[in-house]
Structures are given as structure tokens and as C-alpha cells.
């Protein structure tokens, strides 16, 4: 219990950093709550004792008590309205702060960890758990002030009628014990339910992302079955969670109703024996909800703290990097690289796997175009992953302009190297916005220049909406070749000196291949270009070719020299020629 409390307090302190900027709303809420509490606690005593002293007339007593109750209720509603305003203002601002922070930190998580976790895990934590954290401080104020209000009313009943007070107190003790017992069980179920929800949203994200491949693989049936079974598991977990809560609520509600009957009986008995006046019983009964709510207040308070603690743990795991290690960068800055790249005895293995690259040594001069060829699985993409800082070498050094990249900061690496993958991600927005999202102040002239260099301009202007054409849903669907050319244009906009290009393996038709080839030729000599080449047409124009096999460089030279002197390269070339003929 003490450990739980320390845990929760630790996270409350951490979460406050996001609420600090909007603390004025916390102050307003506290002031409103104090006024609210004062009105609610003082009112029953005033209405019951002072008003009743004013007159002996029963109907007048009842009339005045009713008016007093009405005034308190109206004031209460005004307070609720103002509090709601504060809550909304505060909540949206704070949840934005946390969501941004978690999204930012998610982008810093190292690639291996991102690969190992489903996207659902991150989506749930960014959207759902952050909301729980954002609302906690105002919720706490609300629950605590409600508790004080209702507890104050209980105290005033102590002065009005001791027997009824004892009944209420007994009821509260029973319900509190029940709550204590039930909350642990409910919390366990809640944890399971959250985990299942995470699995479900992860799978649905996969389904939406992979919809095209699912259709091609004719796998709709099994995906629907899996969706159904995950939905069922998630709903079952929610059902169990909800039933557990409902079971305890059912018991508590019945005890409360029993209590009501007792209070009415004791009230009538007291009136008959002249120990209570009707007006006082009316006041007591009108506040009966408040007394019963004391248990709800405690229950809500404990529940909110537990939910908060669970969500905060999940969110801060990402923010603090617990279980989600972040990419590590150095502190040296290199504004504009000339493009010299050097691999010195670089070895690498993916987590717990066998070594993929073995003591690689090579260097590339500025503005050189170098291709990497080799069989699938030889380690070509891994070289790109290391160079772009997605992974770090297990041994050896990679130098950029003579500086080990592990010493460089993030912008020095990512700001100097662009990667064009086999299937680049094109954002679901207009063509123009695909450029603006990566460089806010890009001009239209720059966009047109980049698209011309990437041999895409003519295609874009042939579209009805030109550069404002939406990509994806409700717009045009780009072919593999067009996507790659758009990615090339995007890389050009970033003006990075080094471009890593992973040529698409998929069979692109000759014309598109030609276009991509043209766009690369446009850049040759002005940028340092590294290409993972799957086609010989690309290789032929390279200044140098590295032949990679099993994580080692087994040959180096121009296309002609390799063809003449390197049997392995010659063999690859013959396979390629054969494929072309077929
Ligand atoms: P290529 O690009 O030449 O086809 P890769 O560099 O992609 O080859 O892969 C080299 C080896 O590393 C392969 O055996 C592949 O299975 C393995 N590999 C690639 N990515 C990972 C990863 N994320 N985790 C573990 N092994 C990987």
C-alpha cells in the first residue's frame, strides 16, 4: 500500500511538469471548490436550524427549506458550469503537451525496439493514456472537494440527529471495507483489459496498413477471423472488468437502499416522539445522496489514482526510455558534409543474431556514385542502416568527413544523408504538402526544380490538380516508380550531400526504370550517391561497384573491370541477363 502510494506520488510529481504552464486553472478550480464546499456545508445547517427557528408554521417551514435547497442547488450548478470551463481549458492544453512529448519521444526510440513492438502499443499510449494523465490534477481537486463537501454534510447531520448520523457512519464503514477489497480485483482486470486493447489496435493498424497485400494474398478470411478473435478477447476482458465492478456496486447499492428505509423509519419514529421536525428530516433526506457519495468519492479517488498510476507508468516508460531505449547520438555538429564516407573494420550483428557484416573497410569520395551489388541477404541494406544511424556498429568506426558518426549529433547525420527506400512512405496529403511537411519554408520554385531533377514534373503537371493533387485516398495512386521519384525529389529538397538509394526490386516497367535512371543520372557528379542496385542498368553508370557477399566486400571496380576479372560478378550478370531474356 505504501509502495503504491509512493509510486503514484512519484508519477504525480513527474506529470506536474506538463500541467505547470496551465496551473492558473488548477488555482481557479481550487477557489471554486472552496466556495462550493462552503455553500454546501453551511447550507444544511442554516436551512435546518436558523430557518426553522424563524417560524412554527409547518407549511412556511417547508416552503423556506425548499427555497434554501433550491438556492444552494442553483449556486452548485453555477459552480459546476465554471468548473467545467476551467476543466476544458486546462485539459486540452495539458493533453496536447503530453501527447506531443510522447510522440516526440516515440520518434527517438531505437529502430530495433520499434520493430519489436506493435504500433498499437504506441497509439494507445499517445492517445488514451495521455488523456488520463492530463485530467488527473483537476479530477483530484474535484474528488477531494466533493469528499470534503459531503463529509461536512455528514458532520452537520451529527448535530441534527445523532441516530441518523450513526446509521450513515456505519454504512460508510461497511462500504469502505468493501471498496478496499474490490479495488485490487478491479485493478487487475483493468490491466488485462488495457493489454488486450493494445493488442487489438496493433492488429487493426497492421490490417489497415497491409490491406493491399492482404487482398493480393487472398488472406481476408484469416485476417477477419483474427480480428474477430482479438475483438472477442478484448470484449471479454472488458466484460470481466465491468462485471467485477458491477458486482460490488450491486452489493453497495442494496445496502444503501436498506439504509434509506431505516432512515425514513427512524425519522418518522423521531418525529412521532417529538425529537425531530419534518423540515429537518426533509433536509437530511435531501442530502442523503451526498452522504452516500462519500463512499463514491473515496472509491473514485482511489480508482482515479490507480488508473492514473497505470497510465503514467505506460507513458513515462516511453518518455524516460524505460524498456524503450532511445537512439544515441554524439554532440559534435557538422553543418554541411562534403560527402566523404569511410568504413573502418566495421562489424555488425542485429540483437542476439549472428554477425551480418564482418570487418568492412571501404571509403567513398565526395560526389562519387557507388553501387553495392550482391545476393539478397548479403548485408547491403545493413550498410545503409549503419550509415544513416539507425543502428550502431558492434565494432569498428564509420566516418563522415573524417568524423566518427557516433560523435555526431542527430542533425549532422540525418541532415546530411537522405535515404530513398525501396518503397518510400509518401504521406497522404497533396504533392506540394509532401514537400512542405519536411521543409516548412520550401518555395514552389524549389519544388518544381526538385521534381524536374527527379523526372516527375511532366507527370505532375499532367494531373488535373497538378502539384495540389492528393496522394492516396480520394486522389491519385502513385506507381512504385513514381513513389521513388517523388522520394528522390523530397531528398533533393532537403539538399543533403549524401543520398542513399535502395533501388526497388519489384519489376518496374522499362519506361519507369528509364525515368528513375535518368533522375539518378541528373544527380551524378553533384552528390555522393550510394545505390543498392538490383539492376545492371543502374550499375553500369556507377563510378565504382562493391560486390558484397555474406557481409564482406569480395570485389571492387567498374562494371567493365569486374566483368572481366570477377567470376562472382560475372555470374550475377549472367543471371540478370537470363532473367531479361525470360
Ligand atoms: P540485403 O540488403 O543484402 O538483402 P540485409 O542487409 O537486409 O541484406 O540483411 C542481411 C542479413 O541480416 C540477413 O540475413 C537478414 O536476415 C538479417 N537482418 C536484416 N534485418 C534484420 C533485423 N532487423 N533483425 C535481425 N536480422 C536482420
XYZ file of C-alpha atoms and ligand atoms in Angstrom:
609
model
C 0.000 0.000 0.000
C 2.791 2.401 0.970
C 4.703 1.350 -2.121
C 1.607 2.070 -4.267
C 1.291 5.499 -2.715
C 4.971 6.353 -3.270
C 4.663 5.106 -6.832
C 1.596 7.277 -7.506
C 3.149 10.308 -5.837
C 6.290 9.868 -7.927
C 4.233 9.931 -11.133
C 2.086 12.849 -9.934
C 5.254 14.869 -9.443
C 6.536 13.910 -12.880
C 3.202 14.703 -14.539
C 3.035 18.124 -12.953
C 5.744 19.358 -15.339
C 3.147 19.196 -18.126
C 0.476 20.981 -16.066
C 2.727 23.770 -14.767
C 2.067 26.105 -17.682
C -1.694 25.915 -17.065
C -1.584 25.967 -13.285
C -3.848 29.035 -13.180
C -6.750 26.730 -13.996
C -5.783 24.489 -11.088
C -5.868 27.587 -8.836
C -9.290 28.672 -10.215
C -10.583 25.178 -9.666
C -9.382 25.113 -6.055
C -11.013 28.520 -5.350
C -14.298 27.391 -6.929
C -14.167 24.182 -4.936
C -13.641 26.045 -1.642
C -16.656 28.311 -2.352
C -18.678 25.304 -3.413
C -17.743 23.346 -0.303
C -18.584 26.294 1.945
C -22.020 26.763 0.395
C -22.836 23.074 0.523
C -21.698 22.505 4.100
C -23.136 25.650 5.650
C -26.467 25.398 3.820
C -27.905 22.335 5.558
C -27.164 23.725 8.994
C -28.570 27.157 8.118
C -31.628 25.763 6.441
C -32.349 23.256 9.126
C -31.704 25.280 12.245
C -31.924 29.017 11.503
C -34.875 28.843 9.114
C -36.813 26.525 11.370
C -36.328 28.963 14.245
C -37.987 31.712 12.208
C -41.467 30.234 12.330
C -43.503 27.448 13.897
C -45.833 27.212 10.874
C -45.216 23.810 9.239
C -46.036 24.898 5.672
C -43.888 28.035 5.952
C -41.030 25.978 7.374
C -41.252 23.574 4.451
C -41.529 26.437 1.955
C -38.431 28.203 3.316
C -36.412 24.981 3.472
C -37.365 24.204 -0.130
C -36.306 27.716 -1.261
C -32.985 27.330 0.607
C -32.347 23.977 -1.035
C -33.198 25.481 -4.448
C -30.754 28.399 -3.939
C -27.976 26.005 -2.942
C -28.689 23.852 -5.992
C -28.587 26.834 -8.360
C -25.299 28.023 -6.841
C -23.994 24.492 -7.163
C -24.931 24.433 -10.866
C -23.162 27.751 -11.476
C -20.051 26.335 -9.824
C -20.252 23.186 -11.919
C -20.533 25.325 -15.080
C -17.472 27.426 -14.179
C -15.517 24.362 -13.137
C -16.329 22.704 -16.436
C -14.951 25.740 -18.292
C -11.682 25.522 -16.329
C -11.506 21.789 -16.884
C -11.846 22.037 -20.656
C -9.344 24.871 -20.992
C -6.857 23.024 -18.835
C -7.420 19.532 -20.193
C -6.967 20.322 -23.896
C -3.836 22.321 -23.288
C -2.193 19.776 -20.962
C -3.160 16.728 -23.039
C -1.638 18.436 -26.090
C 1.623 18.965 -24.160
C 1.828 15.326 -23.101
C 0.766 13.901 -26.455
C 3.423 15.970 -28.200
C 6.076 14.844 -25.750
C 5.184 11.160 -26.094
C 5.026 11.428 -29.906
C 8.415 13.192 -29.885
C 9.954 10.550 -27.647
C 8.407 7.728 -29.708
C 10.269 9.099 -32.725
C 13.516 8.838 -30.743
C 13.113 5.158 -29.877
C 15.751 2.979 -31.463
C 14.771 1.071 -34.589
C 15.178 -2.426 -33.112
C 12.724 -1.667 -30.282
C 10.231 -0.112 -32.711
C 10.431 -3.247 -34.856
C 9.769 -5.471 -31.852
C 6.636 -3.655 -30.654
C 3.291 -3.266 -32.360
C 2.218 0.205 -33.417
C -0.952 -0.308 -31.328
C 1.135 -0.079 -28.187
C 2.328 3.402 -29.126
C -1.039 4.583 -30.461
C -2.805 3.611 -27.208
C -0.189 5.309 -25.091
C -0.119 8.507 -27.156
C -3.898 8.877 -27.404
C -5.541 7.155 -24.446
C -3.078 7.097 -21.563
C -2.066 10.730 -22.054
C -5.707 11.790 -21.531
C -5.775 10.028 -18.176
C -2.653 11.911 -17.089
C -3.946 15.234 -18.418
C -7.112 15.075 -16.355
C -5.685 13.810 -13.075
C -4.990 17.080 -11.213
C -8.419 18.605 -11.785
C -10.051 15.260 -11.094
C -8.221 15.076 -7.787
C -9.396 18.574 -6.854
C -12.949 17.625 -7.803
C -12.941 14.366 -5.844
C -11.254 15.855 -2.780
C -13.582 18.864 -2.722
C -16.623 16.623 -3.213
C -15.361 14.490 -0.371
C -14.901 17.497 1.941
C -18.339 18.836 0.988
C -20.065 15.547 1.639
C -18.099 14.864 4.776
C -19.071 18.339 6.028
C -22.708 17.465 5.428
C -22.248 14.274 7.435
C -20.844 16.339 10.324
C -23.847 18.679 10.178
C -26.143 15.644 10.403
C -24.283 14.717 13.569
C -25.661 17.940 15.080
C -29.130 17.489 13.595
C -29.834 13.880 14.586
C -27.331 11.572 16.243
C -29.147 8.292 15.451
C -29.281 9.036 11.744
C -25.647 10.095 11.878
C -24.707 6.697 13.414
C -26.590 4.872 10.671
C -24.739 6.811 7.971
C -21.380 6.293 9.679
C -21.970 2.518 9.916
C -22.939 2.407 6.255
C -19.805 4.271 5.244
C -17.535 1.927 7.172
C -19.087 -1.174 5.564
C -18.868 0.290 2.062
C -15.310 1.497 2.582
C -14.191 -2.049 3.586
C -15.967 -3.492 0.550
C -14.258 -0.943 -1.706
C -10.875 -1.726 -0.309
C -11.431 -5.388 -1.048
C -12.850 -4.855 -4.524
C -10.430 -2.228 -5.833
C -7.477 -4.624 -6.038
C -9.531 -7.096 -8.048
C -10.915 -4.387 -10.345
C -7.430 -3.010 -10.961
C -6.092 -6.422 -12.011
C -8.927 -6.768 -14.517
C -8.307 -3.268 -15.803
C -4.664 -4.118 -16.541
C -5.693 -7.166 -18.575
C -8.317 -5.151 -20.425
C -5.757 -2.463 -21.401
C -3.299 -5.061 -22.669
C -5.985 -6.681 -24.823
C -6.995 -3.311 -26.235
C -3.392 -2.642 -27.143
C -3.146 -5.964 -28.998
C -6.370 -5.236 -30.833
C -5.420 -1.762 -32.031
C -1.988 -3.052 -33.052
C -3.561 -5.701 -35.231
C -6.098 -3.318 -36.748
C -3.278 -0.919 -37.647
C -1.480 -3.807 -39.389
C -4.678 -4.700 -41.204
C -5.202 -1.163 -42.490
C -1.557 -0.761 -43.464
C -1.351 -4.085 -45.206
C -4.780 -4.028 -46.829
C -3.339 -4.250 -50.348
C -1.152 -7.248 -49.573
C -3.963 -8.941 -47.657
C -6.107 -8.753 -50.802
C -3.319 -9.986 -53.055
C -2.592 -12.864 -50.681
C -6.316 -13.598 -50.598
C -5.960 -13.630 -46.808
C -9.089 -11.627 -45.943
C -10.711 -14.596 -44.255
C -7.927 -15.306 -41.806
C -7.479 -11.586 -41.081
C -11.179 -11.245 -40.331
C -11.032 -14.342 -38.132
C -8.056 -12.964 -36.238
C -9.802 -9.570 -35.882
C -12.874 -11.361 -34.560
C -10.896 -13.385 -32.044
C -8.960 -10.333 -30.835
C -12.196 -8.327 -30.571
C -13.688 -11.149 -28.592
C -10.710 -11.342 -26.249
C -10.773 -7.583 -25.785
C -14.526 -7.525 -25.158
C -14.270 -10.490 -22.787
C -11.579 -8.692 -20.820
C -13.736 -5.552 -20.723
C -16.767 -7.600 -19.726
C -14.909 -9.239 -16.844
C -13.597 -5.839 -15.743
C -17.048 -4.283 -15.920
C -18.784 -7.256 -14.242
C -16.315 -7.186 -11.369
C -17.103 -3.518 -10.832
C -20.854 -4.070 -11.247
C -20.869 -6.928 -8.714
C -19.532 -4.719 -5.927
C -21.740 -1.818 -6.981
C -24.791 -4.093 -6.777
C -23.986 -5.074 -3.182
C -23.288 -1.468 -2.169
C -26.485 -0.146 -3.818
C -28.607 -2.666 -1.950
C -27.037 -1.774 1.381
C -27.702 1.914 0.572
C -31.383 1.278 -0.201
C -31.753 -0.648 3.021
C -30.201 2.294 4.820
C -32.722 4.678 3.219
C -35.599 2.615 4.605
C -34.046 2.662 8.084
C -33.536 6.427 7.963
C -37.138 7.071 6.940
C -38.358 4.738 9.712
C -36.115 6.326 12.359
C -37.049 9.807 11.079
C -40.784 9.099 11.378
C -40.226 7.488 14.782
C -38.289 10.582 15.949
C -40.981 12.951 14.624
C -43.720 10.973 16.447
C -41.713 11.198 19.656
C -41.038 14.909 19.139
C -37.234 14.530 18.706
C -37.232 15.725 15.106
C -39.222 18.181 12.996
C -40.443 17.366 9.496
C -38.288 20.150 7.948
C -35.109 18.669 9.416
C -35.979 15.208 8.105
C -36.569 16.787 4.698
C -33.128 18.434 4.808
C -31.487 15.175 5.895
C -33.219 13.235 3.148
C -32.398 15.856 0.519
C -28.726 15.445 1.366
C -28.844 11.705 1.576
C -27.188 11.448 -1.872
C -24.221 13.449 -0.590
C -23.629 11.084 2.292
C -23.868 8.025 0.081
C -21.484 9.785 -2.296
C -18.762 9.890 0.351
C -18.057 6.257 -0.470
C -18.164 7.006 -4.193
C -15.788 9.931 -3.648
C -13.272 7.688 -1.916
C -13.828 4.970 -4.493
C -13.402 7.400 -7.414
C -10.390 8.988 -5.825
C -8.616 5.657 -5.309
C -9.691 4.408 -8.710
C -8.560 7.593 -10.463
C -5.181 7.392 -8.732
C -4.770 3.760 -9.713
C -5.778 4.342 -13.344
C -3.515 7.338 -13.395
C -0.632 5.341 -11.982
C -1.101 2.624 -14.603
C -1.318 5.096 -17.496
C 1.543 7.223 -16.167
C 3.758 4.167 -15.925
C 2.990 3.305 -19.578
C 3.557 6.864 -20.777
C 6.731 7.535 -18.764
C 8.166 4.217 -19.934
C 8.291 5.898 -23.340
C 9.287 9.380 -22.185
C 12.062 8.137 -19.894
C 13.136 5.340 -22.211
C 12.430 2.573 -19.651
C 12.063 -0.597 -21.784
C 12.130 1.678 -24.839
C 15.782 2.681 -25.334
C 16.387 5.817 -27.371
C 18.752 6.370 -30.269
C 22.105 7.604 -29.056
C 23.920 10.424 -30.787
C 27.085 12.360 -30.081
C 27.415 16.094 -29.573
C 29.694 17.185 -32.435
C 27.995 19.162 -35.162
C 28.746 19.029 -38.854
C 26.674 21.587 -40.709
C 27.400 20.653 -44.322
C 29.248 17.447 -45.099
C 31.430 17.298 -48.206
C 30.427 13.646 -48.593
C 33.494 11.602 -47.664
C 32.451 8.274 -46.166
C 34.749 5.736 -44.591
C 34.070 2.315 -43.060
C 36.929 1.141 -40.831
C 36.783 -2.529 -39.766
C 33.018 -2.314 -39.341
C 31.312 -5.422 -37.967
C 27.692 -5.676 -37.020
C 25.104 -8.108 -35.756
C 21.409 -7.465 -35.077
C 20.333 -8.187 -31.493
C 21.278 -11.730 -30.477
C 21.717 -12.771 -34.146
C 24.808 -13.938 -35.937
C 27.240 -11.388 -37.372
C 25.897 -9.842 -40.570
C 28.837 -7.606 -41.554
C 32.417 -8.694 -40.996
C 35.221 -6.126 -40.715
C 34.158 -3.971 -43.659
C 36.703 -1.485 -44.976
C 35.973 0.975 -47.752
C 35.949 4.677 -48.461
C 33.910 6.845 -50.783
C 34.947 10.234 -52.118
C 32.672 13.292 -52.360
C 30.374 13.297 -55.401
C 31.178 9.694 -56.244
C 28.415 7.304 -57.306
C 28.948 3.888 -55.805
C 26.776 0.794 -56.195
C 26.520 -2.225 -53.943
C 25.587 -5.484 -55.589
C 25.180 -8.975 -54.190
C 22.646 -11.632 -53.430
C 19.683 -10.973 -51.203
C 20.646 -11.173 -47.515
C 24.290 -10.259 -48.228
C 24.154 -7.215 -45.948
C 23.689 -4.322 -48.391
C 20.721 -2.696 -46.589
C 22.508 -3.164 -43.281
C 25.336 -0.947 -44.576
C 22.727 1.772 -45.240
C 21.145 1.257 -41.790
C 24.510 1.809 -40.130
C 25.365 4.805 -42.252
C 22.074 6.541 -41.539
C 22.494 5.939 -37.800
C 19.500 3.587 -37.420
C 21.868 1.040 -35.866
C 25.394 1.351 -34.458
C 28.270 -0.926 -35.458
C 29.201 -3.637 -32.983
C 32.858 -2.962 -33.812
C 34.844 -0.501 -35.902
C 34.139 3.046 -36.985
C 32.099 4.792 -39.627
C 33.463 8.216 -40.520
C 31.632 11.065 -42.183
C 34.012 13.785 -43.389
C 36.641 12.134 -41.174
C 34.495 12.316 -38.001
C 33.208 9.085 -36.380
C 29.419 9.256 -36.774
C 28.932 8.097 -33.184
C 30.380 11.502 -32.166
C 27.986 13.453 -34.414
C 24.628 14.834 -33.316
C 21.392 13.728 -34.976
C 21.131 16.673 -37.392
C 24.687 16.163 -38.617
C 23.814 12.628 -39.709
C 20.183 12.878 -40.796
C 20.633 16.412 -42.129
C 23.456 15.301 -44.408
C 22.176 11.898 -45.514
C 18.875 11.137 -47.265
C 17.610 7.613 -47.683
C 15.312 6.591 -50.506
C 13.965 3.195 -49.614
C 12.510 0.544 -51.932
C 9.012 1.501 -51.012
C 9.188 5.037 -49.669
C 6.385 6.273 -47.461
C 4.501 9.024 -49.246
C 2.233 10.955 -46.888
C -1.486 11.014 -47.503
C -1.602 14.716 -48.445
C -1.114 16.827 -51.575
C 2.125 16.527 -53.583
C 3.067 20.065 -52.541
C 2.385 19.287 -48.868
C 4.598 16.213 -49.086
C 7.426 18.697 -49.575
C 6.172 21.252 -47.056
C 5.946 18.683 -44.281
C 9.679 18.021 -44.499
C 10.713 21.637 -45.156
C 8.246 24.245 -43.981
C 9.650 27.195 -45.943
C 10.190 25.386 -49.256
C 9.296 27.592 -52.240
C 7.258 26.497 -55.265
C 10.322 27.073 -57.443
C 12.364 24.653 -55.327
C 9.612 22.013 -55.527
C 9.410 22.320 -59.323
C 13.215 22.191 -59.626
C 13.393 19.015 -57.471
C 10.595 17.339 -59.409
C 12.247 18.210 -62.715
C 15.533 16.715 -61.490
C 13.631 13.593 -60.401
C 11.887 13.418 -63.824
C 8.486 13.776 -62.201
C 7.451 17.296 -63.185
C 5.857 16.336 -66.514
C 3.798 13.636 -64.793
C 2.629 16.055 -62.065
C 1.552 18.816 -64.452
C -0.396 16.267 -66.497
C -2.622 15.670 -63.423
C -5.829 17.709 -63.153
C -4.811 19.410 -59.905
C -1.064 19.440 -60.635
C 1.011 19.952 -57.507
C -2.163 20.138 -55.391
C -3.174 16.598 -56.309
C -3.922 14.498 -53.240
C -1.995 11.273 -52.926
C -3.794 8.158 -51.790
C -7.453 8.039 -50.771
C -9.554 10.403 -52.882
C -6.562 11.306 -55.052
C -4.061 9.598 -57.302
C -2.349 6.352 -56.511
C 1.322 6.502 -57.386
C 3.143 3.609 -59.011
C 6.284 2.186 -57.370
C 8.469 4.145 -59.780
C 6.594 7.411 -59.179
C 6.851 6.945 -55.431
C 10.592 6.500 -55.707
C 10.957 9.540 -57.934
C 8.884 11.605 -55.512
C 11.163 10.353 -52.733
C 14.183 11.399 -54.791
C 12.656 14.876 -55.220
C 11.977 15.015 -51.476
C 15.603 14.143 -50.783
C 16.727 16.895 -53.167
C 14.617 19.447 -51.317
C 16.493 18.570 -48.140
C 19.706 19.365 -50.028
C 21.646 16.636 -48.290
C 25.059 15.988 -49.763
C 24.742 12.208 -49.478
C 21.901 10.202 -50.995
C 21.398 6.524 -50.217
C 19.206 4.879 -52.785
C 17.749 1.404 -52.375
C 16.548 0.543 -55.844
C 13.149 -1.177 -55.975
C 13.431 -4.918 -56.598
C 9.894 -5.145 -57.898
C 9.648 -5.431 -61.633
C 9.140 -1.867 -62.776
C 8.398 -1.477 -66.444
C 11.238 -0.374 -68.672
C 9.967 3.147 -69.172
C 9.743 3.800 -65.427
C 13.153 2.232 -64.861
C 14.479 4.521 -67.514
C 12.957 7.547 -65.746
C 14.481 6.599 -62.413
C 17.785 6.010 -64.111
C 17.532 9.433 -65.729
C 16.794 11.098 -62.426
C 19.831 9.470 -60.809
C 21.991 10.462 -63.763
C 20.811 14.054 -63.249
C 22.317 13.974 -59.761
C 25.525 12.126 -60.539
C 28.687 14.146 -60.023
C 26.958 16.690 -57.782
C 26.038 14.463 -54.856
C 27.618 11.484 -53.153
C 25.298 8.692 -54.191
C 25.270 5.171 -52.797
C 22.975 2.728 -54.545
C 21.852 -0.751 -53.637
C 21.494 -1.880 -57.206
C 19.224 -4.690 -58.188
C 19.561 -3.985 -61.874
C 22.655 -3.842 -64.041
C 21.405 -0.847 -65.962
C 21.919 1.173 -62.761
C 25.320 -0.326 -62.040
C 26.756 0.418 -65.452
C 26.729 4.170 -64.797
C 28.350 3.960 -61.363
C 31.889 5.217 -60.769
C 32.590 2.151 -58.659
C 30.850 -1.075 -57.708
C 31.275 -3.065 -54.490
C 30.402 -6.731 -54.690
C 29.050 -7.869 -51.328
C 28.739 -11.470 -50.273
C 27.945 -12.750 -46.775
C 28.771 -9.440 -45.131
C 32.123 -8.992 -46.859
C 33.334 -6.992 -49.843
C 34.616 -9.571 -52.267
C 35.170 -7.318 -55.263
C 35.521 -3.670 -56.260
C 35.819 -1.878 -59.594
C 33.916 -0.540 -62.567
C 31.350 -2.630 -64.382
C 33.771 -3.436 -67.208
C 36.716 -4.341 -64.962
C 34.589 -6.564 -62.732
C 33.016 -8.274 -65.701
C 36.477 -9.074 -66.923
C 38.145 -10.084 -63.644
C 35.472 -11.163 -61.173
C 33.769 -14.536 -61.757
C 31.157 -13.941 -58.992
C 30.127 -10.598 -60.526
C 30.116 -12.154 -63.971
C 27.843 -14.876 -62.614
C 25.428 -12.256 -61.174
C 25.484 -10.504 -64.538
C 24.625 -13.692 -66.396
C 21.700 -14.417 -64.052
C 20.425 -10.899 -64.748
C 20.773 -11.312 -68.499
C 18.940 -14.627 -68.325
C 16.093 -13.005 -66.358
C 15.830 -10.293 -69.028
C 15.618 -12.840 -71.824
C 12.941 -14.833 -69.976
P 20.417 -7.295 -48.284
O 20.064 -5.867 -48.234
O 21.745 -7.553 -48.923
O 19.356 -8.153 -48.910
P 20.217 -7.177 -45.388
O 21.236 -6.190 -45.010
O 18.806 -6.731 -45.445
O 20.608 -7.853 -46.780
O 20.282 -8.441 -44.407
C 21.497 -9.045 -44.027
C 21.159 -10.141 -43.001
O 20.659 -9.543 -41.819
C 20.092 -11.116 -43.454
O 20.467 -12.405 -43.023
C 18.837 -10.651 -42.744
O 18.004 -11.745 -42.449
C 19.397 -10.086 -41.454
N 18.564 -8.987 -40.926
C 18.149 -7.905 -41.592
N 17.428 -7.087 -40.785
C 17.395 -7.687 -39.566
C 16.810 -7.354 -38.294
N 16.114 -6.216 -38.111
N 16.960 -8.219 -37.274
C 17.663 -9.370 -37.442
N 18.242 -9.730 -38.597
C 18.120 -8.922 -39.665
